[in-house]
PDB file of C-alpha atoms in Angstrom:
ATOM      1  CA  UNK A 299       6.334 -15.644 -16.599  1.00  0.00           C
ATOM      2  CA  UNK A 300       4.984 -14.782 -12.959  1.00  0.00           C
ATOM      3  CA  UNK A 301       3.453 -18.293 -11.997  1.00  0.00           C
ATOM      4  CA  UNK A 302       2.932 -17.485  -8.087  1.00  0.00           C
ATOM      5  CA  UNK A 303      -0.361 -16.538  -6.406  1.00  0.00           C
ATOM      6  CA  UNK A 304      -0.794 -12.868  -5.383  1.00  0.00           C
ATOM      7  CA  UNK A 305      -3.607 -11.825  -3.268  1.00  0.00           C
ATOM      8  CA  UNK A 306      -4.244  -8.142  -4.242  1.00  0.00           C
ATOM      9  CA  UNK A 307      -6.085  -5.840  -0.919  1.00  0.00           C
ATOM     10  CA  UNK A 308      -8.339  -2.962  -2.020  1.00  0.00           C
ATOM     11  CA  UNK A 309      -9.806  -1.276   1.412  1.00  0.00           C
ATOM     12  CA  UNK A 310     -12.804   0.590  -0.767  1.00  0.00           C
ATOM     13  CA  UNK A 311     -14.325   3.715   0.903  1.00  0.00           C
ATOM     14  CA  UNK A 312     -15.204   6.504  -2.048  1.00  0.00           C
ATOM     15  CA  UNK A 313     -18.090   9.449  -2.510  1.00  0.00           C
ATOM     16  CA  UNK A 314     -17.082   9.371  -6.157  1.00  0.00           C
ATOM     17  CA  UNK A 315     -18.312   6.322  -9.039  1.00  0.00           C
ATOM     18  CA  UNK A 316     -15.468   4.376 -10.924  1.00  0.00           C
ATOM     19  CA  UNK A 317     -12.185   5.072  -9.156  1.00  0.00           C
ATOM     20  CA  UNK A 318     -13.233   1.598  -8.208  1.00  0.00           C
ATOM     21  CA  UNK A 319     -13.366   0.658 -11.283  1.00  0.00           C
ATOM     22  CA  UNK A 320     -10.416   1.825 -12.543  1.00  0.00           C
ATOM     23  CA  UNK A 321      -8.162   0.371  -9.741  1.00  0.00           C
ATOM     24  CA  UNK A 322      -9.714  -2.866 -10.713  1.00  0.00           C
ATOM     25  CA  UNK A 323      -8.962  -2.812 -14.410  1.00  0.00           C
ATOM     26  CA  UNK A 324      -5.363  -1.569 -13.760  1.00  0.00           C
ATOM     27  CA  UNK A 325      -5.245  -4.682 -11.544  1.00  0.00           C
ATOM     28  CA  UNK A 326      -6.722  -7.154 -14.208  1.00  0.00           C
ATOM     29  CA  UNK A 327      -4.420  -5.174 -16.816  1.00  0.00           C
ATOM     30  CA  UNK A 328      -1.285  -6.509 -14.934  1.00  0.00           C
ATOM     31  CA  UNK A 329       0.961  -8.948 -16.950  1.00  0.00           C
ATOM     32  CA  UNK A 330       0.760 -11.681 -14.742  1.00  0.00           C
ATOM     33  CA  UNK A 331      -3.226 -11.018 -13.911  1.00  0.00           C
ATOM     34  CA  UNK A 332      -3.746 -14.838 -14.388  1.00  0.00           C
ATOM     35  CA  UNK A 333      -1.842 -14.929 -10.703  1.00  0.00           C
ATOM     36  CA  UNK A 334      -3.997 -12.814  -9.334  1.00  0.00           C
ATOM     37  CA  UNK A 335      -6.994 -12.624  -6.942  1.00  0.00           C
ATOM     38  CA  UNK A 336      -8.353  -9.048  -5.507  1.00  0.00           C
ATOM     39  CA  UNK A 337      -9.772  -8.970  -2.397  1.00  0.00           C
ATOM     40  CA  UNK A 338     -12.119  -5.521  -2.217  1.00  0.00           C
ATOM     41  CA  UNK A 339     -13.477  -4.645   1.386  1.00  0.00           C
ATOM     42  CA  UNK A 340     -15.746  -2.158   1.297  1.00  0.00           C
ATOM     43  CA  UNK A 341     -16.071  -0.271   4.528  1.00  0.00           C
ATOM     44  CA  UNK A 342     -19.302   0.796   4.185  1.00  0.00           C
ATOM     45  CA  UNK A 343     -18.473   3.401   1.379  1.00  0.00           C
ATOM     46  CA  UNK A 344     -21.176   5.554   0.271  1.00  0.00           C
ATOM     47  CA  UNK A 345     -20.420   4.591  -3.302  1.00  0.00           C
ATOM     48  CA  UNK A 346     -20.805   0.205  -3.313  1.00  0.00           C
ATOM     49  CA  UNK A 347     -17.786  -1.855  -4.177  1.00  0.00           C
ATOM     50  CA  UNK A 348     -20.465  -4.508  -5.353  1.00  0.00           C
ATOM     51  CA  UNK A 349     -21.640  -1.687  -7.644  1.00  0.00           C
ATOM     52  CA  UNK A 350     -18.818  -0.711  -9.245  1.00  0.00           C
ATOM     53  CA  UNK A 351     -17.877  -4.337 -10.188  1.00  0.00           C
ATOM     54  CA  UNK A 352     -21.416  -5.129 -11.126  1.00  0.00           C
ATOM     55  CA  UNK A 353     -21.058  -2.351 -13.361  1.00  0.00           C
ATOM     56  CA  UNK A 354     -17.735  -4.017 -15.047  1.00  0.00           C
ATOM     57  CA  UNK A 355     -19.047  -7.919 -16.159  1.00  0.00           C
ATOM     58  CA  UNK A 356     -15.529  -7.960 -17.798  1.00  0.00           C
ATOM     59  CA  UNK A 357     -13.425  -8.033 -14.521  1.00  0.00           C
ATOM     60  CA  UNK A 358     -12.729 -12.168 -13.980  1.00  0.00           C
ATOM     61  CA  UNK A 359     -15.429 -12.704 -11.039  1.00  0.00           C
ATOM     62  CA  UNK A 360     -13.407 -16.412 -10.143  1.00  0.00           C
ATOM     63  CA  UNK A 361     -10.247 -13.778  -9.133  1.00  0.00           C
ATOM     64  CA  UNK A 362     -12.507 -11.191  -7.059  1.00  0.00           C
ATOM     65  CA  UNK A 363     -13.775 -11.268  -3.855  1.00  0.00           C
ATOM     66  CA  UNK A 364     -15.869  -8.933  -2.596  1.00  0.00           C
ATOM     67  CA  UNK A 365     -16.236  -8.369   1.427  1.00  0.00           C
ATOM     68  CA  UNK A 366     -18.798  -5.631   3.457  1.00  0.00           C
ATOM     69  CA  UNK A 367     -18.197  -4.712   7.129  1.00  0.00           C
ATOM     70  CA  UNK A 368     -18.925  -1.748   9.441  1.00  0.00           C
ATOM     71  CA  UNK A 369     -16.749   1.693   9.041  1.00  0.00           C
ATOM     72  CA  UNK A 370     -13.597   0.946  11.059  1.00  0.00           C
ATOM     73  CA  UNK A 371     -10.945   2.652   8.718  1.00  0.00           C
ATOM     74  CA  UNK A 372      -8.514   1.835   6.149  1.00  0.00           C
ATOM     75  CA  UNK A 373      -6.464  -0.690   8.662  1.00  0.00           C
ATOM     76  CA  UNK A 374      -9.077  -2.828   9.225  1.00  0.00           C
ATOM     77  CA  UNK A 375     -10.528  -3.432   6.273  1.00  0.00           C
ATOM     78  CA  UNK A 376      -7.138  -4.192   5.057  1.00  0.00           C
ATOM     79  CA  UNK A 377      -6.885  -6.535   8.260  1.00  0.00           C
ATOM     80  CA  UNK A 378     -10.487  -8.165   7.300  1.00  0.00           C
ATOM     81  CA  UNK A 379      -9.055  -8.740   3.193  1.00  0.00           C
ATOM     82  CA  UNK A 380      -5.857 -10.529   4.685  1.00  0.00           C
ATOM     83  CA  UNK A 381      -8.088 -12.586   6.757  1.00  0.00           C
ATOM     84  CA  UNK A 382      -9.955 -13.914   3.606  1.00  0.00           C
ATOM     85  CA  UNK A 383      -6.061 -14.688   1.599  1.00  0.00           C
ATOM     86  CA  UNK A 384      -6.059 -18.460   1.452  1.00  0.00           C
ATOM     87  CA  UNK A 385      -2.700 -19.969   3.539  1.00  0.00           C
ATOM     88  CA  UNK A 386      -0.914 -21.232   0.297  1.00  0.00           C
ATOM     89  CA  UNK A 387      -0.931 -17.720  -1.445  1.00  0.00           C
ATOM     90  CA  UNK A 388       2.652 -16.261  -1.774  1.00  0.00           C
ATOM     91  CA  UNK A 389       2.405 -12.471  -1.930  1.00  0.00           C
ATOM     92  CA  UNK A 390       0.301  -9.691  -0.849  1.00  0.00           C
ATOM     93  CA  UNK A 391       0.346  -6.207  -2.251  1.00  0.00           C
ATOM     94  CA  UNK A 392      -1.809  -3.412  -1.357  1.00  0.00           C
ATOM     95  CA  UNK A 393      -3.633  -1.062  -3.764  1.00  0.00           C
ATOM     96  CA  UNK A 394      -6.032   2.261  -2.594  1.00  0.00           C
ATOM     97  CA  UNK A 395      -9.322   2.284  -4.353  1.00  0.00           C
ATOM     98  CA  UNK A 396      -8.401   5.581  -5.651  1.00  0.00           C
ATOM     99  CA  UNK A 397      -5.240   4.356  -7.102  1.00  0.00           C
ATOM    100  CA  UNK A 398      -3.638   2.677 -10.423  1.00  0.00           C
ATOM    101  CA  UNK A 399      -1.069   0.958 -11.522  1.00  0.00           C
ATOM    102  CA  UNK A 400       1.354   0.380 -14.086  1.00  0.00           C
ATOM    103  CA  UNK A 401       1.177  -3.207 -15.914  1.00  0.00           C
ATOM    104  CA  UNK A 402       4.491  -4.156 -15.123  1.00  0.00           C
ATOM    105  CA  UNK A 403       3.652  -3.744 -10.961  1.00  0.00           C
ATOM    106  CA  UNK A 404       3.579  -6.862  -9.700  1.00  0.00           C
ATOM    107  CA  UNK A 405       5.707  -8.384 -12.681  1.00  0.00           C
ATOM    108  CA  UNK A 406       8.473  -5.968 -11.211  1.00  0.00           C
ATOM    109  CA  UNK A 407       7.783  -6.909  -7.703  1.00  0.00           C
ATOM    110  CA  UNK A 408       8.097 -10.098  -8.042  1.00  0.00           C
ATOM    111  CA  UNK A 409      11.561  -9.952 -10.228  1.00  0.00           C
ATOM    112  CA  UNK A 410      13.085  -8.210  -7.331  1.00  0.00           C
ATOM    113  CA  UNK A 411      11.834 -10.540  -4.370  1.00  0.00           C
ATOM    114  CA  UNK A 412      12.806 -13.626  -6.139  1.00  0.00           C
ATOM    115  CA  UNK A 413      16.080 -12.208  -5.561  1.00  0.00           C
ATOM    116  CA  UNK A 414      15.846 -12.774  -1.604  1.00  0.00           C
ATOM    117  CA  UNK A 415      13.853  -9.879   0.018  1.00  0.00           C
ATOM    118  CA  UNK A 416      10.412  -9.935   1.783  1.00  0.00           C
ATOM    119  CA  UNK A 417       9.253  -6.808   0.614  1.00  0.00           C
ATOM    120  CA  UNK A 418       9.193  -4.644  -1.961  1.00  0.00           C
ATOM    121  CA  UNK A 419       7.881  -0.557  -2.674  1.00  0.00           C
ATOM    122  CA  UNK A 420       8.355   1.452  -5.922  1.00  0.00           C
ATOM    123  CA  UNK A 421       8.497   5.319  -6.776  1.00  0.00           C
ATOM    124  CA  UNK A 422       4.833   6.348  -7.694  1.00  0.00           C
ATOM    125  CA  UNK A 423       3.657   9.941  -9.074  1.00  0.00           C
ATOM    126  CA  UNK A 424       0.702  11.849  -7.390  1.00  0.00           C
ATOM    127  CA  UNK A 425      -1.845  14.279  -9.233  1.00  0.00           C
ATOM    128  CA  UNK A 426      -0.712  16.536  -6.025  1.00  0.00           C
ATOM    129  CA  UNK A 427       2.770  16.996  -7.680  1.00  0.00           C
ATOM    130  CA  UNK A 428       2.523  17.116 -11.421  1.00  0.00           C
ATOM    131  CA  UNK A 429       6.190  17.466 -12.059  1.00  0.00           C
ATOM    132  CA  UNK A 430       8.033  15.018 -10.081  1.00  0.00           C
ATOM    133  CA  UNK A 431       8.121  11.422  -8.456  1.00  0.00           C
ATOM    134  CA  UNK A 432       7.301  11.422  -4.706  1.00  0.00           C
ATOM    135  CA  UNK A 433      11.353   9.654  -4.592  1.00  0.00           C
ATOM    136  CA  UNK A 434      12.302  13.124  -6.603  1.00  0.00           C
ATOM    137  CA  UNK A 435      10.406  15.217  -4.489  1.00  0.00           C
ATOM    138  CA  UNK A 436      11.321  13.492  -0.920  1.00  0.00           C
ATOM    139  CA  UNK A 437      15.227  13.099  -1.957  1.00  0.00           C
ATOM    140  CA  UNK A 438      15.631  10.303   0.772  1.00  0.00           C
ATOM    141  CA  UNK A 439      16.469   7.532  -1.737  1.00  0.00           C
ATOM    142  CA  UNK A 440      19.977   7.391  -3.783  1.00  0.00           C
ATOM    143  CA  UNK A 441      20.482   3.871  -5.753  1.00  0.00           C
ATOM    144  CA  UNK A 442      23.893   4.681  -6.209  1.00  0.00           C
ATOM    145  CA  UNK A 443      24.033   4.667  -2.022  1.00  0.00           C
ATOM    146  CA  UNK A 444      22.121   1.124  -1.832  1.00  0.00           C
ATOM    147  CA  UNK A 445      23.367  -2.426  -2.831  1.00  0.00           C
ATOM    148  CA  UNK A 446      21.689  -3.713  -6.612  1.00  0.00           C
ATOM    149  CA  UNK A 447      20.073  -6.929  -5.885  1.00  0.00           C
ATOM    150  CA  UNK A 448      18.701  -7.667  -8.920  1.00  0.00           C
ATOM    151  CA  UNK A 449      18.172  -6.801 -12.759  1.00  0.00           C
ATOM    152  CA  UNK A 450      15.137  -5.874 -14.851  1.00  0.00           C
ATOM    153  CA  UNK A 451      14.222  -3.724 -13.210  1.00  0.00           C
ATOM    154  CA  UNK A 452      16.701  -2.838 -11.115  1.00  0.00           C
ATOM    155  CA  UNK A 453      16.201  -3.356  -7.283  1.00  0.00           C
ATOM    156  CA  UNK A 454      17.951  -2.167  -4.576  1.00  0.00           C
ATOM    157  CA  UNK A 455      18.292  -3.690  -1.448  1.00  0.00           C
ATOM    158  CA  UNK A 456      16.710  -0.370   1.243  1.00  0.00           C
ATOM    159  CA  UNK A 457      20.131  -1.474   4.032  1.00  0.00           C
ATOM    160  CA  UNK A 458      18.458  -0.224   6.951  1.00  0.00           C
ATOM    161  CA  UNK A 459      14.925  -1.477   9.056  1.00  0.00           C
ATOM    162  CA  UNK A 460      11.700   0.701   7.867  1.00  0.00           C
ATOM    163  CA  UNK A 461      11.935   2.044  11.616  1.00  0.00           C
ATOM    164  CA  UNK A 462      15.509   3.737  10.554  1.00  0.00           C
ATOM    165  CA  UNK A 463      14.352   4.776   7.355  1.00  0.00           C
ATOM    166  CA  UNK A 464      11.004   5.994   8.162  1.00  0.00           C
ATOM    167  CA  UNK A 465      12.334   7.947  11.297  1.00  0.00           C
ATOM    168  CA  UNK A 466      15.286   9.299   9.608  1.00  0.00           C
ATOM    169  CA  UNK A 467      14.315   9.663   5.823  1.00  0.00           C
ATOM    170  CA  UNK A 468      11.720  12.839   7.186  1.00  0.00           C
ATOM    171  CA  UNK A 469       8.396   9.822   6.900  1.00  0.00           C
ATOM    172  CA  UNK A 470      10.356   7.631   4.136  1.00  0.00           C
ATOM    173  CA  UNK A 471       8.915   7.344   0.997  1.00  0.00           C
ATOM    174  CA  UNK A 472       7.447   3.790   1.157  1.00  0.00           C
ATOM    175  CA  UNK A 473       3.861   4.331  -0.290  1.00  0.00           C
ATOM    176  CA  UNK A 474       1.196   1.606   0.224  1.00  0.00           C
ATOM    177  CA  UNK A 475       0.164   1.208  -2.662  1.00  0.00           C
ATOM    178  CA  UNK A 476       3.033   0.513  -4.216  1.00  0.00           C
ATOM    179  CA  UNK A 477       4.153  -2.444  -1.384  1.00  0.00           C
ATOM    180  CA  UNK A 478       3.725  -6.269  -1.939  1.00  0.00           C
ATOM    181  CA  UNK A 479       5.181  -8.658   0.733  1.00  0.00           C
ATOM    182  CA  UNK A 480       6.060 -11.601   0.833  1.00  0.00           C
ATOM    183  CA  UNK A 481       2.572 -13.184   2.558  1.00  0.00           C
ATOM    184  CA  UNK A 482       3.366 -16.697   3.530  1.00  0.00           C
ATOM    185  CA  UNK A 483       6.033 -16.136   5.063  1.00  0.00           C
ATOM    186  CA  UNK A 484       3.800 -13.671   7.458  1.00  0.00           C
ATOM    187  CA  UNK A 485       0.698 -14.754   7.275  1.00  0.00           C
ATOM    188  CA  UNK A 486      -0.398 -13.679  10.610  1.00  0.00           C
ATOM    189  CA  UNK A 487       0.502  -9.528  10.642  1.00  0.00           C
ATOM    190  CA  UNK A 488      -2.126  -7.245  10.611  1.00  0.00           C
ATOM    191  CA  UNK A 489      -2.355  -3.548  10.918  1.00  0.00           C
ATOM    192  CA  UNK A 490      -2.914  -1.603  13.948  1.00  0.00           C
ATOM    193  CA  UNK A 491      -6.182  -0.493  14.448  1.00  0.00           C
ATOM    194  CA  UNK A 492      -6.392   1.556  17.198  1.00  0.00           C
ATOM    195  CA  UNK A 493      -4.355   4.118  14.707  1.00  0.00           C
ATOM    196  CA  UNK A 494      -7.010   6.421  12.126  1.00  0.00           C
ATOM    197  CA  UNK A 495      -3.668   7.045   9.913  1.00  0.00           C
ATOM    198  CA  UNK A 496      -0.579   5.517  10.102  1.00  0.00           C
ATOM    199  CA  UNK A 497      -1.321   1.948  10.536  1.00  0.00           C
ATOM    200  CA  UNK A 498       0.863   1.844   6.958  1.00  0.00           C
ATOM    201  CA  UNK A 499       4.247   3.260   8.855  1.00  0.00           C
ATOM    202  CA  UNK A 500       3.825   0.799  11.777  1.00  0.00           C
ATOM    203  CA  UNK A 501       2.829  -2.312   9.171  1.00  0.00           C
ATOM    204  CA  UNK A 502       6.837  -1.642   7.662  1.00  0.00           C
ATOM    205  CA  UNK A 503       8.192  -1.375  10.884  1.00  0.00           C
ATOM    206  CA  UNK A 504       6.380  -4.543  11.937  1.00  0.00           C
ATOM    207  CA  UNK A 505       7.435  -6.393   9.365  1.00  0.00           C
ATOM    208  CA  UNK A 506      10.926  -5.491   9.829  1.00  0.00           C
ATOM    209  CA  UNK A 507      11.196  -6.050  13.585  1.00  0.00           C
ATOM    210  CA  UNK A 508      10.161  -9.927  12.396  1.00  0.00           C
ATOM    211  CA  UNK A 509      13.109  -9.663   9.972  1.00  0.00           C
ATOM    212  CA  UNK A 510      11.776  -8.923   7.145  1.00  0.00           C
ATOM    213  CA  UNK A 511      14.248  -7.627   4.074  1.00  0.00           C
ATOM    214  CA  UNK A 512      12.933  -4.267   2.172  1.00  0.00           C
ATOM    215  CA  UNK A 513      13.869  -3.552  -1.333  1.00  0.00           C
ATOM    216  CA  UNK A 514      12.519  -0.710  -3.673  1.00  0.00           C
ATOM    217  CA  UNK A 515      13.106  -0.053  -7.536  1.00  0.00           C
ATOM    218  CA  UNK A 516      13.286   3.605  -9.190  1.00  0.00           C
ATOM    219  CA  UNK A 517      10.302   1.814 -11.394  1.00  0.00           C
ATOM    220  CA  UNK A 518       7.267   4.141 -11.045  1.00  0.00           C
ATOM    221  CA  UNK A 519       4.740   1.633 -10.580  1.00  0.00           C
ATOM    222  CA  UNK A 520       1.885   3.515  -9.350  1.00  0.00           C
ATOM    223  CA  UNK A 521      -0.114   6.547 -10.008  1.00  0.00           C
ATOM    224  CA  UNK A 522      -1.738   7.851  -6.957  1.00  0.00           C
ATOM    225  CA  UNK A 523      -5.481   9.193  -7.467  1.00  0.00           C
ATOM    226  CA  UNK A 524      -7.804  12.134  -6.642  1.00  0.00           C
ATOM    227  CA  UNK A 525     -10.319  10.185  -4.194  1.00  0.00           C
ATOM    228  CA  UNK A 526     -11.029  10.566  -0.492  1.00  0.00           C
ATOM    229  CA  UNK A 527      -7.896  10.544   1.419  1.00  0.00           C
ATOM    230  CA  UNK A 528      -6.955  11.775   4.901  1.00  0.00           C
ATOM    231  CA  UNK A 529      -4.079  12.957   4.068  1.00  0.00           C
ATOM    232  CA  UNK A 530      -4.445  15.032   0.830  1.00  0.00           C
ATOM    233  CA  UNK A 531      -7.483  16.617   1.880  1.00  0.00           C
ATOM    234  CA  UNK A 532      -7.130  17.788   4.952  1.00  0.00           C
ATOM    235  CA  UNK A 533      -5.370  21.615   3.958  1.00  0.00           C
ATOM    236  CA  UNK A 534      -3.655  23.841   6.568  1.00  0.00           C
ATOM    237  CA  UNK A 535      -5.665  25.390   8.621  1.00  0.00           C
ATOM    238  CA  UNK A 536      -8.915  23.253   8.276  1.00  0.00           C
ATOM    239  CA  UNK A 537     -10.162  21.390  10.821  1.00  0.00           C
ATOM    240  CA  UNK A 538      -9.198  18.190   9.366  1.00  0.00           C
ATOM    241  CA  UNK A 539      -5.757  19.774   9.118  1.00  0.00           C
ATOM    242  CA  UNK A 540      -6.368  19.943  13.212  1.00  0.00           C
ATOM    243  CA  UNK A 541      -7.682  16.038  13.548  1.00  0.00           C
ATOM    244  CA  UNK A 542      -4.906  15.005  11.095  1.00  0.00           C
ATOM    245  CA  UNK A 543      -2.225  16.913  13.484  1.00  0.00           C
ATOM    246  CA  UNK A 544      -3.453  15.424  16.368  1.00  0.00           C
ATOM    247  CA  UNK A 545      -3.714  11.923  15.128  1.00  0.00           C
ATOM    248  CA  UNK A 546       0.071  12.023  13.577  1.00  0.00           C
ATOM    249  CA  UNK A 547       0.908  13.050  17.144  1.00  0.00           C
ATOM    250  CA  UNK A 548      -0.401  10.123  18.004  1.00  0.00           C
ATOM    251  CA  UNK A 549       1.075   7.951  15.487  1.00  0.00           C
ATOM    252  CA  UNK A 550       4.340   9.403  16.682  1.00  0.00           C
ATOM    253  CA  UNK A 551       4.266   9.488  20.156  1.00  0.00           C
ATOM    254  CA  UNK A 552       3.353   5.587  20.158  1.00  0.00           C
ATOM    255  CA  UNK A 553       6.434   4.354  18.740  1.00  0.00           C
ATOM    256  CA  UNK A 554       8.346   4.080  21.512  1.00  0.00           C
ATOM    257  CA  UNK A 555       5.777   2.054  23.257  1.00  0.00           C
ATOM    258  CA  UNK A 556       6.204  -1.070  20.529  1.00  0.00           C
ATOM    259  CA  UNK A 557       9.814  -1.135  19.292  1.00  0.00           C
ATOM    260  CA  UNK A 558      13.077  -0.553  21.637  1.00  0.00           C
TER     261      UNK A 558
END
C-alpha cells in the first residue's frame, strides 16, 4: 500500500468540456488516490477548470486545488502548481488535461523509485498512433540493454543522463505525462519559461545535471488525448507547423548555452 504524499500537476488550457474531467477521475481512480492531492492551474482556458470540477461533486474537494493565472503557457502554470506543493510532499508527477491514466500509474511509479531512482517515465499510447506504443514506435528503448532495478512492474534503470538520451535517442521517449519525480528531494526546479515548447526536455535534463537517477517501465501507464496540443496539431505545412519549427529551433539551439 502506497502511504506517501503525491502532489499531482494538471496545467489546464482546453476549447473542449470534460477532458478535464476525465483526467481528474483517472487521477481519483488511481489505487493509491488516498495519497493524492491534484493541483489544476488553469491558464486562462476558454473552457474553466473550476467548471469542470464543479460539474463533478464526486471528485474529493480536500485533495484538489484549484489555481487561475494569466496565459503564460504550459511551463508556467506547471511552475505556479509546484509553487502551491506543500514542503513535506514526496513526489510530483505531471498529467496534461487532455490526458488519462491507467490505475496502476502512480502505484507503479512509486514501486520502482522505492528502489533508489529520482525519477520515473512509462510507455504511453496516443490516439495519433492506433497500433503501437510511442516506446514501439520510437525504438530507442531495449530492457534487455538496461539494468532491472526492481520487480512488479519491472523497472529499468535509463544508464545514461536525459541530456544523452534525449540528444541521442532522436527526442527520447520520456513523455510528461507519464513522469513523477521524486519532489522533496528538488523542491526548488521549475521549468523554463522563456521556452513556448520544450520546457519538458530541459525539466529532464535539469534534473539530471543535479543528479538525479531516471528509470522507466515497459508499463503503459498513460493514454495520451485528443485536446489542444502544440505539437499534434500543428500539420506540415501550416503555419503552426512554421511557429512550431521555429520554436524547436529554438529549443535546440539553447542547449548549449545551459549544460557543458
Amino acid at each position: 500500500m502506497i502511504t506517501s504524499s503525491i502532489a499531482v500537476i494538471i496545467p489546464h488550457f482546453q476549447r473542449q468540456q470534460g477532458l478535464l474531467a476525465k483526467a481528474l477521475a483517472s487521477v481519483f481512480a488511481q489505487t493509491c488516490a488516498d495519497a493524492v492531492h491534484v493541483y489544476v492551474v488553469d491558464d486562462e482556458s476558454p473552457v474553466s477548470a473550476q467548471s469542470e470540477v464543479d460539474a463533478h461533486p464526486e471528485f474529493p474537494q480536500h485533495q484538489l486545488t484549484v489555481v487561475r493565472k494569466s496565459n503564460g503557457g504550459a511551463g508556467s502554470a506547471r511552475n505556479k502548481a509546484l509553487d502551491q506543493v506543500l514542503p513535506d510532499t514526496a513526489f510530483a508527477a505531471f498529467l496534461d488535461s487532455d490526458d488519462e491514466w491507467k490505475p496502476n500509474h502512480l502505484e507503479n511509479a512509486v514501486k520502482v523509485l522505492s528502489a533508489g531512482s529520482d525519477a520515473y517515465f512509462s510507455d504511453w499510447w496516443s490516439f495519433n498512433f492506433p497500433d503501437q506504443t510511442n516506446f514501439q514506435r520510437i525504438g530507442a528503448l531495449r530492457p534487455e540493454m538496461h539494468k532491472q532495478v526492481s520487480d512488479g512492474p519491472a523497472g529499468f534503470d535509463l544508464g545514461v543522463s536525459p541530456i544523452e538520451h534525449i540528444l541521442h535517442d532522436g527526442g527520447g521517449v520520456i513523455q510528461t505525462s507519464t513522469v513523477v519525480y521524486r519532489f522533496s528531494k528538488f523542491p526548488k526546479l521549475r521549468f523554463r519559461e522563456e521556452f513556448y515548447n520544450g520546457q519538458d526536455f530541459f525539466f529532464w535534463m535539469d534534473l539530471g545535471e543535479l543528479g538525479a537517477k531516471f528509470a522507466f517501465s515497459m508499463e503503459v501507464d498513460c493514454h495520451n488525448g485528443e485536446g489542444i496540443n502544440i505539437y499534434q496539431s500543428a500539420g506540415w505545412g501550416t503555419e503552426r507547423s512554421l511557429n512550431r519549427l521555429r520554436n524547436e529551433l529554438f529549443v535546440w539551439t539553447s542547449v548549449r548555452r545551459f549544460y557543458k
